[in-house]
Coordinates of C-alpha atoms and ligand atoms in Angstrom, one line a residue:
X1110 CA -11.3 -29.4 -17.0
X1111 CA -9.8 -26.2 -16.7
X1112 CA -10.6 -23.3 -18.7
X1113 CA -7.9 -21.5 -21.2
X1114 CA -7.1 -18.3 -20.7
X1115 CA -9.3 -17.3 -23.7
X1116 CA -12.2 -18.8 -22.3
X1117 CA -11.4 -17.0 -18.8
X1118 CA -10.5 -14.0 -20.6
X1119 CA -14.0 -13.8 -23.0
X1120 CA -15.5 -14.2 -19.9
X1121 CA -14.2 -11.5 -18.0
X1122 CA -15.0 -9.4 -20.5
X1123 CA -18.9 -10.3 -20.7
X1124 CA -19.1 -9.9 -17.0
X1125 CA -17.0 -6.3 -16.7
X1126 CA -19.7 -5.2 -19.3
X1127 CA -22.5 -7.0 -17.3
X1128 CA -21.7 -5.3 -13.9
X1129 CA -20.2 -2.2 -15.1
X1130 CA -16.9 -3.0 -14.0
X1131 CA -13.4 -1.0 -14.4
X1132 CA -10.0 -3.8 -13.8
X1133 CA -7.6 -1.2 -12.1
X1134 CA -3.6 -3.2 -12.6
X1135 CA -1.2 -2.6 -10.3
X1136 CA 2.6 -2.5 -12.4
X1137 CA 3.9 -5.4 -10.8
X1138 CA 1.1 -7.7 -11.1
X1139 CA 1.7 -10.6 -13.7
X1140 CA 2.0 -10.0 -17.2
X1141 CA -1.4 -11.5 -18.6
X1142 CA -3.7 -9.6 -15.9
X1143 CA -1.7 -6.3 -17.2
X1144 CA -2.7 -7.6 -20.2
X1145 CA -6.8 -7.4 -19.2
X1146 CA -6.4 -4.1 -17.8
X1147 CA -8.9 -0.9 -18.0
X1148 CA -5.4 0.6 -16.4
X1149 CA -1.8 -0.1 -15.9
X1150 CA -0.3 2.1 -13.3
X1151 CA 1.2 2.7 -9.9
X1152 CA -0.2 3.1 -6.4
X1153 CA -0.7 7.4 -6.6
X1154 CA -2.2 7.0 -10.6
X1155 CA -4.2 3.7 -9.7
X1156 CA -6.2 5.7 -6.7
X1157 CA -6.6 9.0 -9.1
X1158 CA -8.2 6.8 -11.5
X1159 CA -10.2 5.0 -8.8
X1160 CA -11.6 8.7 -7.8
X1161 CA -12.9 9.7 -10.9
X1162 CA -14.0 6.4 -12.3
X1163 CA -17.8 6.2 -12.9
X1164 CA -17.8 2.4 -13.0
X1165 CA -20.2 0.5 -10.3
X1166 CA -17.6 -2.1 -9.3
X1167 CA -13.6 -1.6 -9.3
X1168 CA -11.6 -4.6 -9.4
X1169 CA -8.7 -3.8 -7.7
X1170 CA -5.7 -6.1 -9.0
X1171 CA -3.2 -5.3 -6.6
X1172 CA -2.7 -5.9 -2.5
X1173 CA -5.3 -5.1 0.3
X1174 CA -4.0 -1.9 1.4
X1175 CA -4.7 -0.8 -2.6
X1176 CA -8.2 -2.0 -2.4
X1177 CA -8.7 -0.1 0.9
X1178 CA -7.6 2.9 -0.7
X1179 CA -10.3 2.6 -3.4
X1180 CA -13.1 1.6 -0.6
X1181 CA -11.9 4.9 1.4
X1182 CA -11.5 7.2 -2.3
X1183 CA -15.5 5.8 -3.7
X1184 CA -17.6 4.6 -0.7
X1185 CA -20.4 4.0 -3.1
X1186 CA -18.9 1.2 -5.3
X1187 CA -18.2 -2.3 -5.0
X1188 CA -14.5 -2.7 -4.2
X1189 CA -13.3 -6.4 -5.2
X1190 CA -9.6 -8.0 -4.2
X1191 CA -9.7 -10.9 -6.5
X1192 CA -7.5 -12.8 -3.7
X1193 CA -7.7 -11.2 -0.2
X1194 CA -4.5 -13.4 0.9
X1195 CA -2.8 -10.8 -1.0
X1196 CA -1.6 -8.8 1.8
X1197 CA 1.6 -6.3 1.7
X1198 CA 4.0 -7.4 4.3
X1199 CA 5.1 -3.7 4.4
X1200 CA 2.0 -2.3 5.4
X1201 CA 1.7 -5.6 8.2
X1202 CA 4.8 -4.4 10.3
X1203 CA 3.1 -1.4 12.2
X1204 CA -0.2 -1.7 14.3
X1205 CA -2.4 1.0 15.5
X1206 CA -1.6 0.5 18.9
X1207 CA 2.1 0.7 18.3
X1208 CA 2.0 3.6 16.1
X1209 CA -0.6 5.5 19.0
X1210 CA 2.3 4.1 21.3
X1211 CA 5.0 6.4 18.9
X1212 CA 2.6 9.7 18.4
X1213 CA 2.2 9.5 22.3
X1214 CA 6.2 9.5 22.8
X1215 CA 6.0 12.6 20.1
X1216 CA 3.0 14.9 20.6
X1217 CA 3.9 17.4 18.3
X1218 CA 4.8 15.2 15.6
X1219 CA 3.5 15.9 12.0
X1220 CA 2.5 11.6 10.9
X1221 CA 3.0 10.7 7.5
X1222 CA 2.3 7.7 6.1
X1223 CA 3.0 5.8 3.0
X1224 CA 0.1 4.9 1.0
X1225 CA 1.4 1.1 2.0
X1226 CA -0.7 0.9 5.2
X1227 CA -3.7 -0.1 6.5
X1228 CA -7.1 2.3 6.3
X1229 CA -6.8 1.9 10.5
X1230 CA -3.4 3.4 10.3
X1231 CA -4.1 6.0 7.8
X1232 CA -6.9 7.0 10.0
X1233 CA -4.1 7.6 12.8
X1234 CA -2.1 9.5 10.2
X1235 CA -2.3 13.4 8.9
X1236 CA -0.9 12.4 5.7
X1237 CA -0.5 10.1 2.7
X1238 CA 1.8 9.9 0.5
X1239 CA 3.0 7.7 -2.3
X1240 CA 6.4 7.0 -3.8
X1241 CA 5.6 9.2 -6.7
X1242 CA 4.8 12.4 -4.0
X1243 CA 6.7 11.8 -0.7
X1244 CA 9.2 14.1 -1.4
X1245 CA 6.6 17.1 -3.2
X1246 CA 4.4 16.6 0.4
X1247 CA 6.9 16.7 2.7
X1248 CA 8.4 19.8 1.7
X1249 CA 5.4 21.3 1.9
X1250 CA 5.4 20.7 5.7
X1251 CA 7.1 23.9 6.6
X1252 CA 5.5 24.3 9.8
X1253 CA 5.7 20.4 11.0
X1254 CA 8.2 21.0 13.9
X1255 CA 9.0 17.0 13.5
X1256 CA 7.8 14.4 11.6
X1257 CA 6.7 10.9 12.0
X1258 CA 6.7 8.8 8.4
X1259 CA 5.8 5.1 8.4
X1260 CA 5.7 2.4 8.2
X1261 CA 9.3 2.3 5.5
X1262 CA 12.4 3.3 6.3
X1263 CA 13.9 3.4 3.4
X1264 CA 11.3 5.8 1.6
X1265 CA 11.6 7.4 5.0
X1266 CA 15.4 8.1 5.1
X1267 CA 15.5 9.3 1.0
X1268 CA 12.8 11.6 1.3
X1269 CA 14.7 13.3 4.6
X1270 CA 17.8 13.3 2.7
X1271 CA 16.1 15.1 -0.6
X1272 CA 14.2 17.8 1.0
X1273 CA 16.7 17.9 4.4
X1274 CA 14.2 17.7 7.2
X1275 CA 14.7 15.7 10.2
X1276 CA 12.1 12.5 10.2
X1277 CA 11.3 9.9 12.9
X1278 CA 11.4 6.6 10.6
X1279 CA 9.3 3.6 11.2
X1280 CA 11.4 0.7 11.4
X1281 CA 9.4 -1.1 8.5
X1282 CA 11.0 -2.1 5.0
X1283 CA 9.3 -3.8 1.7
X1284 CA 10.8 -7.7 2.0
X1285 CA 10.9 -7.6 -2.1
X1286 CA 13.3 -4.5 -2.2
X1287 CA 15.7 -5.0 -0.1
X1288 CA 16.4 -8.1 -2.1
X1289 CA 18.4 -6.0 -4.5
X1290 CA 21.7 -5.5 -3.6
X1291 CA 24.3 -2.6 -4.2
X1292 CA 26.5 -5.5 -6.1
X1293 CA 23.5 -5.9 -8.3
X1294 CA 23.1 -2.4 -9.6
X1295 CA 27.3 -2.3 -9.8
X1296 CA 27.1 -5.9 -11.6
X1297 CA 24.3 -4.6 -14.4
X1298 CA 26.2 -1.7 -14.7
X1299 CA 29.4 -3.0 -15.3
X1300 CA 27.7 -5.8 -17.8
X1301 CA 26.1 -2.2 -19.6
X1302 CA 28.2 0.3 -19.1
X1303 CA 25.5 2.8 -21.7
X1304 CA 22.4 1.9 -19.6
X1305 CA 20.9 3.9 -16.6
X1306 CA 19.9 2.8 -13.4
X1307 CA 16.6 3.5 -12.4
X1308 CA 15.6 2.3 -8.7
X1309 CA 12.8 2.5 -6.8
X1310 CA 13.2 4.6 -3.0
X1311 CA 11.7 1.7 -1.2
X1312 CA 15.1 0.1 -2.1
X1313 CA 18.3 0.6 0.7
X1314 CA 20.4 3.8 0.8
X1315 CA 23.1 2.0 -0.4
X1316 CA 21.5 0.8 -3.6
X1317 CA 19.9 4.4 -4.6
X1318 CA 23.5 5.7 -4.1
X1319 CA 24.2 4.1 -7.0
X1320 CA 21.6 4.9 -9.0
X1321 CA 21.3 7.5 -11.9
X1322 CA 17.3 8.0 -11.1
X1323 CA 15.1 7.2 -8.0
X1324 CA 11.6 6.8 -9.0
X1325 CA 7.9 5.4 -8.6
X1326 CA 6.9 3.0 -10.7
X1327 CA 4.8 5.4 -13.1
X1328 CA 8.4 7.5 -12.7
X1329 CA 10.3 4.5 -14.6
X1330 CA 7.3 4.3 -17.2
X1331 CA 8.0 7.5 -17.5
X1332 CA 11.6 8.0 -18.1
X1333 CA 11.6 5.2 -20.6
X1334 CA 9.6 6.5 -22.4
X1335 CA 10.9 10.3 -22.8
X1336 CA 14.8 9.2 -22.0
X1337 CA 16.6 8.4 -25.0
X1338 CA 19.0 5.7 -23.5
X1339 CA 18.6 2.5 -25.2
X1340 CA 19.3 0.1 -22.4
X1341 CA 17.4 0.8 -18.8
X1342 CA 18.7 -1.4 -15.8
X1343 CA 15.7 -1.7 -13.7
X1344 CA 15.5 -1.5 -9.7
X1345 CA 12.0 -2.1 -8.5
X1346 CA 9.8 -5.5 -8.6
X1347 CA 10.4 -7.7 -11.9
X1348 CA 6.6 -6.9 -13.0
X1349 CA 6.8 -3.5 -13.9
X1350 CA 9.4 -5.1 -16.8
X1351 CA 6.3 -6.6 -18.5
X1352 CA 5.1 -3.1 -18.6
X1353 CA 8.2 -1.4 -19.9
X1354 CA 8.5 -3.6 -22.9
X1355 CA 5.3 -3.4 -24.3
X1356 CA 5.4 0.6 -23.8
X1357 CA 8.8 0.3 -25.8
X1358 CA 9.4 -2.3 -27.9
X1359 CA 13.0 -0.8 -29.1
X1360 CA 14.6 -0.5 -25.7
X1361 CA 16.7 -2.9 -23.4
X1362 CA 14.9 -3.2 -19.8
X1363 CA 17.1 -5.3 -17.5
X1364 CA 16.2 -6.6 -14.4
X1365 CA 18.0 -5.2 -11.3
X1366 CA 17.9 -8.5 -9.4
X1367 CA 15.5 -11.1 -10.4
X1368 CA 15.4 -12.0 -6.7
X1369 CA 13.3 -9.0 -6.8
X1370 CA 9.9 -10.7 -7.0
X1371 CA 6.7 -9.8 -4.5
X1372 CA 4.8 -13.4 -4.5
X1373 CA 2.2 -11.2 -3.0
X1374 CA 1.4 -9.2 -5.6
X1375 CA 1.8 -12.3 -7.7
X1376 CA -1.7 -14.1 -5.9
X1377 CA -3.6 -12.7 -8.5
X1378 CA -4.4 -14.2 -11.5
X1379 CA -6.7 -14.6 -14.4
X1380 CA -8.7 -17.4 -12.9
X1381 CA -9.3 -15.4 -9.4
X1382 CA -10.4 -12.3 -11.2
X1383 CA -13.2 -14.5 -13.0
X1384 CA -13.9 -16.0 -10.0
X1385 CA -14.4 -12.9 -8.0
X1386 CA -16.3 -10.7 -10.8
X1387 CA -19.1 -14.3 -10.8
X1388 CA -20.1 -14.3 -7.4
X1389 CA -18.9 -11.0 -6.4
X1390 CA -16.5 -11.8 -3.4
X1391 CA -13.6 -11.0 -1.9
X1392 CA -15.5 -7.3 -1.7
X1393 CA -12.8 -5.2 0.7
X1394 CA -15.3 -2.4 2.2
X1395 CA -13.8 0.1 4.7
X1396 CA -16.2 0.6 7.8
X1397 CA -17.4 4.5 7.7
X1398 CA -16.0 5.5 11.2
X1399 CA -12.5 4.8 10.2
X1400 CA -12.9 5.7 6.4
X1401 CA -13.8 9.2 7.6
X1402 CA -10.7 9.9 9.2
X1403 CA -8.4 7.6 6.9
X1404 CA -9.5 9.9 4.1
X1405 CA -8.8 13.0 5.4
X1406 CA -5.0 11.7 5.3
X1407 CA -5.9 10.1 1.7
X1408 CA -7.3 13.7 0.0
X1409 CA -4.2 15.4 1.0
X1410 CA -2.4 12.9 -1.1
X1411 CA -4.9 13.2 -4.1
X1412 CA -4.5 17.3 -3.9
X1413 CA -0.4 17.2 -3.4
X1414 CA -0.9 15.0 -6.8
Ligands
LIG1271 S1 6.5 -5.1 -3.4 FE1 6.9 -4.7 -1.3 S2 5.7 -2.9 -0.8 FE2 4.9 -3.7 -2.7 S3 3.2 -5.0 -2.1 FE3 5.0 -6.3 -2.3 S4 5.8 -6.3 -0.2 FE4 4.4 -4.6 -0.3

């Protein structure tokens, strides 16, 4: 017989007491394990929190390249993915050897990665960034002569256009948002003609064009909750709308595209959290030689905040 989600939930909570764990939520994860959470947040806040917790054992609810960043951040604590087939297609579409291929065609380049990577290839990079502080970094980079940012595109190509520097993009792109379409954000718009846009820059140039705000995750959290417009039309991945009506019980959140779904993200569940905090698997530990050099890349990302 299967267990209810009370059951699994009273018993997550005896066994996160029991081995001193902290259940760090991604904001698109589904709505019940945001529901469990120690903290709800996005990539950049989920790793500040990972750095300062003092817990033994972070369960990282979220995709690999999350739960590497949390093995690289706290080398000393247990690291758990509650299912390690959740992988981010994003971060799978460059290699090391292709992106050593890439620095070797550009030996001067400055490489800047998106925190959606692999530890191997943020050991290749100089930098990290996140969605919430591509931009703030890169303009930083007065003396980078050129730039290499992977492995997406479309972060890529709006951070170049914001702070005006000339970037070599990675051809990579997130499968999820590139499911919204321009028509969508003009359809929602034209449906409510009082609500803003808000899109995420992981979505095409030809969506953000049409949007009122380009932001993280946290970003959307929070403009919705300091913006007073009533009715927010929501460009990112559908989970983060679990999020945004809890936080604000009075406003409108409306899904961009409800094409916009990462099944990825969507692996873990109550049951594989349980399972994973009993026997202590799926542990995701970052061997030392490239952790070393992965973090370099990773601390410059903590400090640009
Ligand atoms: S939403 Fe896109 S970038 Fe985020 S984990 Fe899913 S595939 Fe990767």
């Amino acid at each position: 017989m299967e267990n209810s989600d009370a059951e699994v939930i009273a018993k997550i909570t005896g066994l996160r007491k029991e081995r001193n764990a902290v259940i760090l939520v991604h904001n698109y994860q589904l709505g019940e394990v945001q529901d469990i959470a120690d903290f709800v947040g996005d990539s950049l806040e989920l790793s500040q929190k990972a750095a300062k917790t003092d817990a033994d054992v972070i369960v990282f609810c979220g995709v690999q390249f999350m739960a590497e960043t949390a093995s690289i951040i706290c080398p000393d604590k247990t690291v758990l993915l509650p299912d390690m087939h959740a992988g981010c297609p994003l971060a799978d579409m460059i290699t090391v050897p292709r992106l050593r291929e890439k620095k070797r065609e550009h030996p001067k380049a400055t490489v800047v990665c998106y925190i959606n990577s692999s530890a191997a290839v943020k050991a290749e990079s100089d930098i990290c960034c996140t969605s919430a502080n591509a931009v703030r970094l890169v303009e930083k980079l007065t003396n980078a002569s050129e730039i290499l940012f992977v492995p997406d595109q479309y972060l890529g190509n709006y951070v170049a256009t914001k702070t005006g520097k000339k970037m070599i993009l990675w051809p990579g792109f997130c499968p999820t948002h590139i499911r919204i379409q321009p028509q969508d954000i003009s359809r929602q718009k034209a449906e409510h003609p009082q609500a803003k846009a808000l899109v995420h820059p992981e979505c095409r140039p030809e969506v953000i064009a049409l949007a009122d705000e380009v932001l993280s995750t946290g970003g959307m959290c929070r403009f919705a909750r300091e913006n007073e417009a009533k009715e927010i039309i929501v460009g990112t991945e559908i989970g983060l709308i679990h999020r945004l009506r809890k936080e604000n019980p009075g406003k409108r959140f409306i899904p961009a595209s409800e094409q916009a779904v990462c099944p990825r993200m969507k692996l873990i569940t109550l049951e594989t959290i349980l399972w994973s905090l009993e026997n202590m698997t799926n542990q995701v530990k970052v061997p030392e030689r490239i952790r070393l050099k992965a973090k370099a890349a990773v601390d410059k990302m903590l400090e640009g905040g």
